[in-house]
mmCIF file of C-alpha atoms in Angstrom:
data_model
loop_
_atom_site.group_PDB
_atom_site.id
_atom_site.type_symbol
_atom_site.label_atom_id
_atom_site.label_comp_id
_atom_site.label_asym_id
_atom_site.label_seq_id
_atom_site.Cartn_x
_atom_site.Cartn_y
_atom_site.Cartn_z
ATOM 1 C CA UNK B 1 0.000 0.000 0.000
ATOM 2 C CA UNK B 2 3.024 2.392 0.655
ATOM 3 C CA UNK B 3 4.240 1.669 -2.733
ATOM 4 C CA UNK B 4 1.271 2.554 -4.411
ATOM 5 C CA UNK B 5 0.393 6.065 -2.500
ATOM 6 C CA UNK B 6 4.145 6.957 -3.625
ATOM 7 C CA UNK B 7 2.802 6.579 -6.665
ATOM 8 C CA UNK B 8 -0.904 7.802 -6.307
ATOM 9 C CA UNK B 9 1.249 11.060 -5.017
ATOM 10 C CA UNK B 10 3.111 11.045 -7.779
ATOM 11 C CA UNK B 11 0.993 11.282 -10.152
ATOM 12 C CA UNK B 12 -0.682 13.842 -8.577
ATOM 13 C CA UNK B 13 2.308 16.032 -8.296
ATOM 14 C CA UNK B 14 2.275 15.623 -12.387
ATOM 15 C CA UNK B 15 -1.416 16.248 -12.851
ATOM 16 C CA UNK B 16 -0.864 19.586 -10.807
ATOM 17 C CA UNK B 17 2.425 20.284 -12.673
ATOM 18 C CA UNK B 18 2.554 22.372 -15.833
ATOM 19 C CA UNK B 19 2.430 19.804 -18.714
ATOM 20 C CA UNK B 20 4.763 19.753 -21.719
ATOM 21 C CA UNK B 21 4.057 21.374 -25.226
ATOM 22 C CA UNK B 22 3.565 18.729 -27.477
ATOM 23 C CA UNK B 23 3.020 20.174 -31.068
ATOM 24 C CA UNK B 24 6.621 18.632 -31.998
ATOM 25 C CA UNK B 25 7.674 15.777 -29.059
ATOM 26 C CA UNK B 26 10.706 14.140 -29.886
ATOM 27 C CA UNK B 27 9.408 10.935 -29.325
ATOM 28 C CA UNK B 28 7.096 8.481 -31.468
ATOM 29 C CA UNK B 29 3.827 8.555 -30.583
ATOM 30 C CA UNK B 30 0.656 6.491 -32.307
ATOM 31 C CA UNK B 31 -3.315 7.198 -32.437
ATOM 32 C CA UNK B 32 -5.572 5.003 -30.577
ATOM 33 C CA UNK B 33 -7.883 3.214 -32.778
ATOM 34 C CA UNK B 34 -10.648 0.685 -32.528
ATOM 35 C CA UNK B 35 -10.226 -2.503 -34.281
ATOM 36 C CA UNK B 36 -12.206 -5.828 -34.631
ATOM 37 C CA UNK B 37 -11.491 -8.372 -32.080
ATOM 38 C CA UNK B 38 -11.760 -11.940 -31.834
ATOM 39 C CA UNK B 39 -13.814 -11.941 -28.415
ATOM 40 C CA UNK B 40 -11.863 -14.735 -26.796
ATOM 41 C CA UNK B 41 -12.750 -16.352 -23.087
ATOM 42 C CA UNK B 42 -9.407 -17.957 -21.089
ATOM 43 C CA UNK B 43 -9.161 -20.592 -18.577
ATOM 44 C CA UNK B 44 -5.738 -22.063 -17.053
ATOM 45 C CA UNK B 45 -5.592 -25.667 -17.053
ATOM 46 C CA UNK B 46 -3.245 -28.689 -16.875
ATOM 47 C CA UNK B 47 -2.205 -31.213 -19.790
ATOM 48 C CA UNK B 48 -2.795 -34.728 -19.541
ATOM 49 C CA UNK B 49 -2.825 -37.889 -20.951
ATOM 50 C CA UNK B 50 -6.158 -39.192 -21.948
ATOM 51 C CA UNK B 51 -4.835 -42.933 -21.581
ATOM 52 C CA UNK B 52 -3.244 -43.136 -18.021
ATOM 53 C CA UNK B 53 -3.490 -46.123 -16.091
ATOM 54 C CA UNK B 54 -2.077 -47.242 -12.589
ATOM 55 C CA UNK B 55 -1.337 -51.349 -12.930
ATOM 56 C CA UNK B 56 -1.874 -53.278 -9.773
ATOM 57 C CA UNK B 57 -0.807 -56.382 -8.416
ATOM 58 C CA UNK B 58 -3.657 -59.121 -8.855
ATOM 59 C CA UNK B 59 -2.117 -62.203 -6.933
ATOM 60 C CA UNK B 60 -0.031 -62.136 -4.444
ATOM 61 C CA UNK B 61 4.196 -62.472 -4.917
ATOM 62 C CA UNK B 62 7.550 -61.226 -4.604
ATOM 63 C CA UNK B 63 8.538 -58.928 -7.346
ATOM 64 C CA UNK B 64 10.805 -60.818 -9.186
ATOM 65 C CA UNK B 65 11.991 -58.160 -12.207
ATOM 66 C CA UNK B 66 11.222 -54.426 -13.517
ATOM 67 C CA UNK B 67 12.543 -54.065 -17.127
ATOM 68 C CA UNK B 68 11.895 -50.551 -17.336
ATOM 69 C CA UNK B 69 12.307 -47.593 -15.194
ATOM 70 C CA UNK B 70 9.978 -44.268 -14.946
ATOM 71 C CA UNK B 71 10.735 -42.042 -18.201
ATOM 72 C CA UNK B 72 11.252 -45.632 -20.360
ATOM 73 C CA UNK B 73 9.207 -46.013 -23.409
ATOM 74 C CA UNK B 74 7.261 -49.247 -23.519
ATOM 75 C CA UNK B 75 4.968 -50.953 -26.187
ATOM 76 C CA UNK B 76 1.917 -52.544 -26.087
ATOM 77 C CA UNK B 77 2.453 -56.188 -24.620
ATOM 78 C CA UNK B 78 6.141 -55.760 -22.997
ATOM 79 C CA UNK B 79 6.438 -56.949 -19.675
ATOM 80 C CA UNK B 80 6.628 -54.804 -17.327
ATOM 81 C CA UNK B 81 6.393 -56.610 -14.030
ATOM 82 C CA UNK B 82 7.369 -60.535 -13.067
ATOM 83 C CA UNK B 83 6.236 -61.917 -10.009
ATOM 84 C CA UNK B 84 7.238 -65.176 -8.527
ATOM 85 C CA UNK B 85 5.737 -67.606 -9.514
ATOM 86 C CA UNK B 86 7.476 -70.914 -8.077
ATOM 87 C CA UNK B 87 4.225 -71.396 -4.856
ATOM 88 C CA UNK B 88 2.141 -70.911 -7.826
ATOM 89 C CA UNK B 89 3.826 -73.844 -10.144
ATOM 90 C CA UNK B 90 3.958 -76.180 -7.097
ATOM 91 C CA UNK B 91 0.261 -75.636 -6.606
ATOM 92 C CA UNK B 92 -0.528 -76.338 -10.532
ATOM 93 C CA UNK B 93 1.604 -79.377 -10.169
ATOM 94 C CA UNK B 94 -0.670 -80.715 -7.405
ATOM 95 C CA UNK B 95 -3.384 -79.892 -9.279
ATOM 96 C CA UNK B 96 -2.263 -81.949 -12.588
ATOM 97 C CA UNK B 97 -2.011 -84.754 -9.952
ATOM 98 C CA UNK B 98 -5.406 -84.626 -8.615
ATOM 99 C CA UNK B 99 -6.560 -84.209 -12.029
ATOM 100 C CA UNK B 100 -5.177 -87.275 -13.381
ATOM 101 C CA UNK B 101 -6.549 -89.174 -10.421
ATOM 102 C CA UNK B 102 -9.627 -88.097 -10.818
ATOM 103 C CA UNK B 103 -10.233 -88.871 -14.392
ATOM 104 C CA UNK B 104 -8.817 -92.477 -13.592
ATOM 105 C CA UNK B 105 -11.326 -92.683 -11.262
ATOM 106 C CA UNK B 106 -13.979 -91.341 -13.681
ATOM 107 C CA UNK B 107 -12.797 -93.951 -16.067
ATOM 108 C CA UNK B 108 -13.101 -96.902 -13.870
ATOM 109 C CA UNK B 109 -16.870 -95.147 -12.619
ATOM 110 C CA UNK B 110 -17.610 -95.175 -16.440
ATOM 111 C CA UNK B 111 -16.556 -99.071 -17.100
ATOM 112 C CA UNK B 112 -18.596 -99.825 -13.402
ATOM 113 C CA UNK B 113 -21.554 -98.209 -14.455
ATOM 114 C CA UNK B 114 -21.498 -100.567 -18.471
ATOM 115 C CA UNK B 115 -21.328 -103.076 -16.625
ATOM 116 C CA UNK B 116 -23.871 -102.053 -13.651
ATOM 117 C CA UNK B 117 -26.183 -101.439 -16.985
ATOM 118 C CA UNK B 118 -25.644 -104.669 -19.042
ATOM 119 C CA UNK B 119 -26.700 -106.692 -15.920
ATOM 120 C CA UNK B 120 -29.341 -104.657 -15.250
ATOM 121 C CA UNK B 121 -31.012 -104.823 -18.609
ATOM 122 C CA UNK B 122 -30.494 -109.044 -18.284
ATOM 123 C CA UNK B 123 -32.239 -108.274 -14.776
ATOM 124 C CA UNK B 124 -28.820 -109.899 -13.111
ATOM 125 C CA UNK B 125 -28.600 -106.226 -11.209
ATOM 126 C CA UNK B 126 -31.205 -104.557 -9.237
ATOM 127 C CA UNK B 127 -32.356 -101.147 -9.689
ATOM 128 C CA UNK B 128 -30.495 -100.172 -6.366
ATOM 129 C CA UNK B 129 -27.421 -101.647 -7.697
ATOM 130 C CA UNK B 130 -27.958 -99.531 -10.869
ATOM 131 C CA UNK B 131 -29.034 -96.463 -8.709
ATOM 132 C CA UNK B 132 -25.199 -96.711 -7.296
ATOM 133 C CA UNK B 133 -23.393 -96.690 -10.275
ATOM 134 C CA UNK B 134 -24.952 -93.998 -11.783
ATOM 135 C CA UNK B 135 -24.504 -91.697 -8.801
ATOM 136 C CA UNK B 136 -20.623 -93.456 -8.398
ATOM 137 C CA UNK B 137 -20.335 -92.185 -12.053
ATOM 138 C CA UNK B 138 -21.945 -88.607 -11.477
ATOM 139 C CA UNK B 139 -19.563 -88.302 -8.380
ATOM 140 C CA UNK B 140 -16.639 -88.779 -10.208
ATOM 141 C CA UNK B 141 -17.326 -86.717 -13.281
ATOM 142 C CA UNK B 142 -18.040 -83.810 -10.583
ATOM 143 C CA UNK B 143 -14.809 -84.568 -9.178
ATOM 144 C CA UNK B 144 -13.060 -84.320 -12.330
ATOM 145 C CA UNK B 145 -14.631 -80.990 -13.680
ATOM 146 C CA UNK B 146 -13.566 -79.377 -10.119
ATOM 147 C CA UNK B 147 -10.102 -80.768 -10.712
ATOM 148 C CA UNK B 148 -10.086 -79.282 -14.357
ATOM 149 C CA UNK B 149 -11.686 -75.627 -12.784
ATOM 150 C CA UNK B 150 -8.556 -75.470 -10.542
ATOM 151 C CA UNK B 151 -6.210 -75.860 -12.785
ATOM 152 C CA UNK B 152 -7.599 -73.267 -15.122
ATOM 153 C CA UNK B 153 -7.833 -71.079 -11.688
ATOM 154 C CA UNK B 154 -4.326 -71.351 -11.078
ATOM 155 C CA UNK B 155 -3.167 -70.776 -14.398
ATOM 156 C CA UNK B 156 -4.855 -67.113 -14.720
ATOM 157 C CA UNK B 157 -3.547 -66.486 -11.836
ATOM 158 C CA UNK B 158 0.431 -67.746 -13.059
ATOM 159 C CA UNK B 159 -1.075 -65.370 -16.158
ATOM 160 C CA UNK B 160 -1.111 -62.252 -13.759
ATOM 161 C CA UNK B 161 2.076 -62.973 -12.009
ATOM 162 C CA UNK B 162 3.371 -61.523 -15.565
ATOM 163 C CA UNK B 163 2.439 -57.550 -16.029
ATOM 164 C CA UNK B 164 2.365 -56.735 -19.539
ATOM 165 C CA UNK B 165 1.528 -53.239 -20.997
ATOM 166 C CA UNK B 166 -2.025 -52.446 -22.174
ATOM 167 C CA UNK B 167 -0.972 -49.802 -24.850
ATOM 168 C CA UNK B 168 2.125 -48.455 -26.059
ATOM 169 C CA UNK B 169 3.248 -45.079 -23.588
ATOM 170 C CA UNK B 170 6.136 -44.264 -21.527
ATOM 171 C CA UNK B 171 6.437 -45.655 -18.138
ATOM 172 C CA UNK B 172 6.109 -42.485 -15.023
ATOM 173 C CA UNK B 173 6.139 -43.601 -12.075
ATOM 174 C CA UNK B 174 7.128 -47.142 -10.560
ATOM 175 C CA UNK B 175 5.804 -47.725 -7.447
ATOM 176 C CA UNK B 176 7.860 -51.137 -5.771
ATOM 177 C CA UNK B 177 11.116 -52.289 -6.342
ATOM 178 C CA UNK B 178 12.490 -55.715 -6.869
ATOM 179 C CA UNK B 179 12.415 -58.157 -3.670
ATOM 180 C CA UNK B 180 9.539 -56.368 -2.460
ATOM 181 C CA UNK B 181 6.623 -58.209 -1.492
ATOM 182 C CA UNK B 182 3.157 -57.498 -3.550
ATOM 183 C CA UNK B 183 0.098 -58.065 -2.425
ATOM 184 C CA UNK B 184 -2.981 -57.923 -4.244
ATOM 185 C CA UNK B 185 -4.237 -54.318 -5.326
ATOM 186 C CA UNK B 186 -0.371 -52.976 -4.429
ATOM 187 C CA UNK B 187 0.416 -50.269 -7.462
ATOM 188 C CA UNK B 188 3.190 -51.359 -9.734
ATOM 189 C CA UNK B 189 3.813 -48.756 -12.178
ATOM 190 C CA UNK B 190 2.106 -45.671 -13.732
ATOM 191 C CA UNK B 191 1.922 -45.502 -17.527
ATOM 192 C CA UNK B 192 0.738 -42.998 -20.449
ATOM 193 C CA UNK B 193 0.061 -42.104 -23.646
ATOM 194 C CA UNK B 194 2.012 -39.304 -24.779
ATOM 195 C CA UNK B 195 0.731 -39.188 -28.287
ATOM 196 C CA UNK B 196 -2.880 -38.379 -26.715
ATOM 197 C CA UNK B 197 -3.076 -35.661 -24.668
ATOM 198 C CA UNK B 198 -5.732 -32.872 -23.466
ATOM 199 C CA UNK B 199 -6.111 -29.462 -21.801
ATOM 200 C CA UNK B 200 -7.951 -29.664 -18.546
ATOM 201 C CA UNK B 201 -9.731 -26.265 -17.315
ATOM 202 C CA UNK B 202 -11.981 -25.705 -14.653
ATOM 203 C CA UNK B 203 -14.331 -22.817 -16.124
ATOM 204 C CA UNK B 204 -16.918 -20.755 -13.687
ATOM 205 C CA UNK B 205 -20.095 -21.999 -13.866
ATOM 206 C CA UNK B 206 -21.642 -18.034 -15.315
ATOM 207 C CA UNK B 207 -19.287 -18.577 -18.196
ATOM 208 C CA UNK B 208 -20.373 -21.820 -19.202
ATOM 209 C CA UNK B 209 -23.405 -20.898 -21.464
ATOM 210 C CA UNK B 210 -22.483 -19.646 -24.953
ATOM 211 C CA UNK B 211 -19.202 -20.752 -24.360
ATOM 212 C CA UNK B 212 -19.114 -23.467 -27.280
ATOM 213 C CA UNK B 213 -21.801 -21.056 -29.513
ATOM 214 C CA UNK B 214 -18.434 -20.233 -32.143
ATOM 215 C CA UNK B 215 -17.136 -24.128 -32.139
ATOM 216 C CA UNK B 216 -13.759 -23.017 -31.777
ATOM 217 C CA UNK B 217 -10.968 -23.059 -29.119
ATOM 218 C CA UNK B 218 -7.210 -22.800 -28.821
ATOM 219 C CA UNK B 219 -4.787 -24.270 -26.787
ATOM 220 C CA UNK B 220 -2.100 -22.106 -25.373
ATOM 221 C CA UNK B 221 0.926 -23.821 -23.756
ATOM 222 C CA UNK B 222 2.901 -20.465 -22.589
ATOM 223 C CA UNK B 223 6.043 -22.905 -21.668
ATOM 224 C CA UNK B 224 6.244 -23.555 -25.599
ATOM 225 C CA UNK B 225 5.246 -20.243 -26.979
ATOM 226 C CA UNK B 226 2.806 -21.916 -29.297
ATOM 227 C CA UNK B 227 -1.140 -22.450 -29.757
ATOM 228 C CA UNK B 228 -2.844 -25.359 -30.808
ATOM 229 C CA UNK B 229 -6.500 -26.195 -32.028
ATOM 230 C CA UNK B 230 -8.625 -28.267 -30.043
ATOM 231 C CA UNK B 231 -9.844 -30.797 -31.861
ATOM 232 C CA UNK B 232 -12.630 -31.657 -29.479
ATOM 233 C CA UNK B 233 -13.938 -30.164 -26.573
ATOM 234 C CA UNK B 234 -16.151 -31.668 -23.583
ATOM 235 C CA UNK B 235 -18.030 -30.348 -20.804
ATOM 236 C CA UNK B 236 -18.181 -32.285 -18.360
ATOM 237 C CA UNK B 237 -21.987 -32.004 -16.895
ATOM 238 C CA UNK B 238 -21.190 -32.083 -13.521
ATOM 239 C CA UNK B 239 -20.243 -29.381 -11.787
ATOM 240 C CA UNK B 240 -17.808 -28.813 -8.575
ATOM 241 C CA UNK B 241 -20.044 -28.291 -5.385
ATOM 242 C CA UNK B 242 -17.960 -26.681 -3.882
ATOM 243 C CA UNK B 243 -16.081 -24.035 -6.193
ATOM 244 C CA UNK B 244 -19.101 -24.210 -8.673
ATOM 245 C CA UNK B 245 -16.958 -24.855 -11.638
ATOM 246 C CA UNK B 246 -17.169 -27.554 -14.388
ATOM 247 C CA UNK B 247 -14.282 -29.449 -15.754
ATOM 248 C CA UNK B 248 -13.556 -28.276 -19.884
ATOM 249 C CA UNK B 249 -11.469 -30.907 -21.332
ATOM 250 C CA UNK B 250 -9.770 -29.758 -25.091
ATOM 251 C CA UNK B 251 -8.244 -32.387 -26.971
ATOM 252 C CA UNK B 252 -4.625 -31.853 -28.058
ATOM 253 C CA UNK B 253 -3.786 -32.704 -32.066
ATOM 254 C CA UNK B 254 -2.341 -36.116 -31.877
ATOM 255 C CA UNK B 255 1.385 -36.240 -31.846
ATOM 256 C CA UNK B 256 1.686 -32.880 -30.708
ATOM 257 C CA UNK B 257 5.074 -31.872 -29.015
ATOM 258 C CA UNK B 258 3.677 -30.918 -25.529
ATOM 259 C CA UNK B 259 4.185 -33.395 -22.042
ATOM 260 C CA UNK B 260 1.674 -33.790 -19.480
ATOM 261 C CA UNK B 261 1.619 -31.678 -16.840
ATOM 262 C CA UNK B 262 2.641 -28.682 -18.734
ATOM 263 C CA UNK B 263 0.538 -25.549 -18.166
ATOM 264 C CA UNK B 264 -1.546 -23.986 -20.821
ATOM 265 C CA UNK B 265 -4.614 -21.859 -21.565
ATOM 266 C CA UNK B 266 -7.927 -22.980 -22.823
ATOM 267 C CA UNK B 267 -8.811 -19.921 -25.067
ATOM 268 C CA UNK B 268 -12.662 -20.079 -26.247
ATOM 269 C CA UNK B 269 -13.828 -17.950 -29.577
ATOM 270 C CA UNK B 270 -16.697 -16.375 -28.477
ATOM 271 C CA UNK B 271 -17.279 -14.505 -31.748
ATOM 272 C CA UNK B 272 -15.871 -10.006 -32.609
ATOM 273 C CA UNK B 273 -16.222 -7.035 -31.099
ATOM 274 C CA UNK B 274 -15.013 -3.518 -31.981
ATOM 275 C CA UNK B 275 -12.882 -2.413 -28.748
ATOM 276 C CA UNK B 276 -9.211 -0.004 -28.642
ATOM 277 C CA UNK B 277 -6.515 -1.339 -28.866
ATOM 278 C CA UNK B 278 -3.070 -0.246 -27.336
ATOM 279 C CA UNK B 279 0.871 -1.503 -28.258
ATOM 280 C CA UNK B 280 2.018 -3.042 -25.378
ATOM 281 C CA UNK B 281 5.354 -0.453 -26.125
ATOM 282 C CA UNK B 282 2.961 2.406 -24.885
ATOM 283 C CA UNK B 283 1.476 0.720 -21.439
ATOM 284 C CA UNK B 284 3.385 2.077 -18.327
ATOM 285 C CA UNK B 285 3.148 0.176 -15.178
ATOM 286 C CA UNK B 286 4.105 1.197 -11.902
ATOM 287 C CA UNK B 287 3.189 -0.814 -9.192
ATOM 288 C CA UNK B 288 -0.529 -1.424 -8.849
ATOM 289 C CA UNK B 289 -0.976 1.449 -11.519
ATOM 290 C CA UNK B 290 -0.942 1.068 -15.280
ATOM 291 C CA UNK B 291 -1.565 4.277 -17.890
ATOM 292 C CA UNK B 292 -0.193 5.670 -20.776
ATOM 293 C CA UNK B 293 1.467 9.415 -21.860
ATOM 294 C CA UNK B 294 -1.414 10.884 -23.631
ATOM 295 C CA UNK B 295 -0.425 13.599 -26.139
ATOM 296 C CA UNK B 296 -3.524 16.643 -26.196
ATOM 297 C CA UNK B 297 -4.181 19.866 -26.466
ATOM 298 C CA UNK B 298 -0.746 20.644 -26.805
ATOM 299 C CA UNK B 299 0.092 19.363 -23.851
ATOM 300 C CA UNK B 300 1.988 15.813 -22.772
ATOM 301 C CA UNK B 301 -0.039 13.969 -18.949
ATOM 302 C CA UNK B 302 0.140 10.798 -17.819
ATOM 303 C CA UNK B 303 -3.429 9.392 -17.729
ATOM 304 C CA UNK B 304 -4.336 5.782 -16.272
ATOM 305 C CA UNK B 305 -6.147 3.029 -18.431
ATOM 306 C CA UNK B 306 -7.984 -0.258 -17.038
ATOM 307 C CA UNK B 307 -6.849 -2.929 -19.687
ATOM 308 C CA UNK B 308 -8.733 -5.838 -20.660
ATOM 309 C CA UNK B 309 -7.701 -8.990 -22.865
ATOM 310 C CA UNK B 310 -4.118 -9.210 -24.355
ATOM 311 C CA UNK B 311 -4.092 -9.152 -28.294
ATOM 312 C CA UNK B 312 -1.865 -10.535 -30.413
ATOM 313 C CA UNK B 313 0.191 -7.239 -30.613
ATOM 314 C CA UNK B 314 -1.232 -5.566 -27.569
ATOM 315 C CA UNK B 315 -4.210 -4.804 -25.311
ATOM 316 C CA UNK B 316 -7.906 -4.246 -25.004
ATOM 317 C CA UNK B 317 -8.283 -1.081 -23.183
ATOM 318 C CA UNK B 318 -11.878 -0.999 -21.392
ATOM 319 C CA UNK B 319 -11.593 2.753 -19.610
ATOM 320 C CA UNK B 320 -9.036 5.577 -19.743
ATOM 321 C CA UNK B 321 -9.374 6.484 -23.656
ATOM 322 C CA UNK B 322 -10.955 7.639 -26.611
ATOM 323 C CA UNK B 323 -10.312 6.696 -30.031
ATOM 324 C CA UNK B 324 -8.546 9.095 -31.346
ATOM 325 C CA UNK B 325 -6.053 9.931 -28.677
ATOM 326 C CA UNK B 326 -2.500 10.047 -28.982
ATOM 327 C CA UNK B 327 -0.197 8.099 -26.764
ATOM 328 C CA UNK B 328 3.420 7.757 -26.606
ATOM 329 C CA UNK B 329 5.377 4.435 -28.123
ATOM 330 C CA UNK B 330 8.516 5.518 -25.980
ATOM 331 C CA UNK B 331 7.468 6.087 -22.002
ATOM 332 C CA UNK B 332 10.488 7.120 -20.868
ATOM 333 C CA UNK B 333 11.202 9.551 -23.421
ATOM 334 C CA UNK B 334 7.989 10.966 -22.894
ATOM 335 C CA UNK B 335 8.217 10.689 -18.976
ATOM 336 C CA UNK B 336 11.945 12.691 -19.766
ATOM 337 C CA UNK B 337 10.436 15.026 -21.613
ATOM 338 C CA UNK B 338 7.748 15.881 -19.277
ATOM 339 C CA UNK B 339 10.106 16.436 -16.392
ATOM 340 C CA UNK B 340 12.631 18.722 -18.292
ATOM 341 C CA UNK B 341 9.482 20.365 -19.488
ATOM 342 C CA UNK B 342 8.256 21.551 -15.173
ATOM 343 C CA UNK B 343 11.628 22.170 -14.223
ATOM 344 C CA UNK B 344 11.618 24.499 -17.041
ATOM 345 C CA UNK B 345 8.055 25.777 -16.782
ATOM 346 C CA UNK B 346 8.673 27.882 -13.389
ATOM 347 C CA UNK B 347 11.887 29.644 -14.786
ATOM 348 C CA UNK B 348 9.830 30.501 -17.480
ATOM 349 C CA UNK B 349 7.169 31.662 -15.405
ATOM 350 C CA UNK B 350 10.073 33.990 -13.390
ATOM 351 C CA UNK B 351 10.950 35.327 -16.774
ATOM 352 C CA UNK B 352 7.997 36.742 -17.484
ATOM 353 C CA UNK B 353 7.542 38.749 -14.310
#
């Protein structure tokens, strides 16, 4: 606050000052104009990847290997994780066992139950005898399929010991190390998509009508120095309860040279406008206070402005001029001038008396 009544005072000491002739200045100057403007709403957001996916551990194991490190690029199907799966083996090995006995088993049920029904139909067997070997024969064919269902449990689950990569990305963030002990639902590793990225804004909810009525929208990524169209843009319907903003996602041109979690600038086209327009050359700032030297009526003042959007070669100006006024493209010339000119105004002002 002490800053800016320095400057508040100032500028008061200059409005009260005699101001400088200005019918030849010796410093460029330019006439403010009004020009057609592309009326353009901003919101910051964040770039991401819209394929980004956290792999977990689904059985349990010791992590046996990590080929590749965070920052690695990867392609679709590489392995990315190997658990150990040696418990897992013995366990399928078991379960080969009891397989095999069981379909022995089923065999001899099958050649009990022939015979069972060969005697039968001679009526050498009663119907209780027959009543046995069918359900002997049932029994063991239930035995087998639960001996078959294991083994096809166990071997999904020697499948998943193996982590392979759903799409081709670049490895970010690896959450274990090798030795360590997984359990299932542990993180593993963090993977994206660089090749498909988006702009993610958070927009207030007054500026969400009309905001799509032009179709178009820019991507600025200030880190870069460059703008990008959006190919797409969603809103997402539901809205933050709490700030009472909605999530704007722009999709980023495929391929484009930009890395998640760069900043950028959702810029909306929301149609023209007629506004002024000053060069950024001409805008003073001091402080908390922004103007421009205004050349008129012969005279050189500072006068303040309240500026609006930037444009590509300067900015909107909402108050503080006229079309038709005429600022100076050097401020500190101009502020120069306009000192030598009131230390020489009261020595002038001697003169005459």
């Amino acid at each position: 606050m002490h800053r800016v009544s320095l400057a508040l005072a100032a500028l008061g000491l200059m409005a009260a000052a005699p101001q400088a002739p200005a019918a030849e200045v010796p410093f460029e100057t330019t006439t403010v104009e009004t020009r057609d403007l592309d009326r353009v709403r901003t919101a910051p957001g964040t770039v991401e990847s819209r394929r980004k996916t956290r792999l977990s551990a689904e059985v349990a194991g010791r992590v046996e290997a990590i080929p590749f490190d965070a920052g690695d690029a990867v392609e679709a199907g590489a392995t990315l994780v190997r658990l150990d799966d040696s418990d897992l083996e013995a366990q399928l090995a078991v379960a080969e066992s009891a397989l095999a006995a069981a379909e022995a088993r089923l065999k001899e049920a099958r050649q009990a139950f022939q015979r069972t029904r060969n005697l039968y139909e001679q009526d050498s067997a009663s119907e209780q005898q027959m009543d046995q070997a069918t359900a002997a024969l049932n029994q063991a064919e239930a035995q087998r399929s639960q001996a078959a269902a294991e083994i096809r449990k166990l071997r999904i689950r020697l499948d998943k010991t193996t982590v392979t990569a759903p799409f081709a990305g670049v490895v970010v963030t690896q959450h274990i190390e090798a030795g360590e002990l997984a359990q299932p639902g542990t993180p593993l590793l963090t993977m994206l998509d660089p090749q498909r990225l988006r702009l993610v804004a958070r927009v207030q909810e007054s500026r969400i009508p009309g905001l799509m009525d032009d179709g178009k929208a820019r991507i600025r990524v200030p880190a870069l120095g460059r703008d990008f169209p959006a190919e797409r843009v969603t809103i997402v319907p539901q809205g933050d309860e709490r700030t009472h903003t909605f999530q704007v996602r722009l999709r980023l041109p495929e391929g484009a040279p930009v890395s998640a979690g760069m900043f950028g600038r959702a810029a909306f086209h929301l149609g023209q406008f007629r506004t002024l327009v000053v060069p950024d050359a001409a805008i003073v700032r001091r402080s908390e206070i922004t103007g421009v030297y205004v050349v008129a009526d012969g005279r050189v003042s500072f006068r303040l402005v309240e500026l609006g959007e930037p444009t590509t070669d300067g900015h909107e100006v909402l108050a503080g001029l006229t079309a038709g006024d005429r600022i100076a493209l050097e401020p500190e010339h101009a502020l120069r001038y306009l000192k030598e000119s009131q230390t020489a105004a009261p020595a002038d002002t001697a003169d005459a008396h």
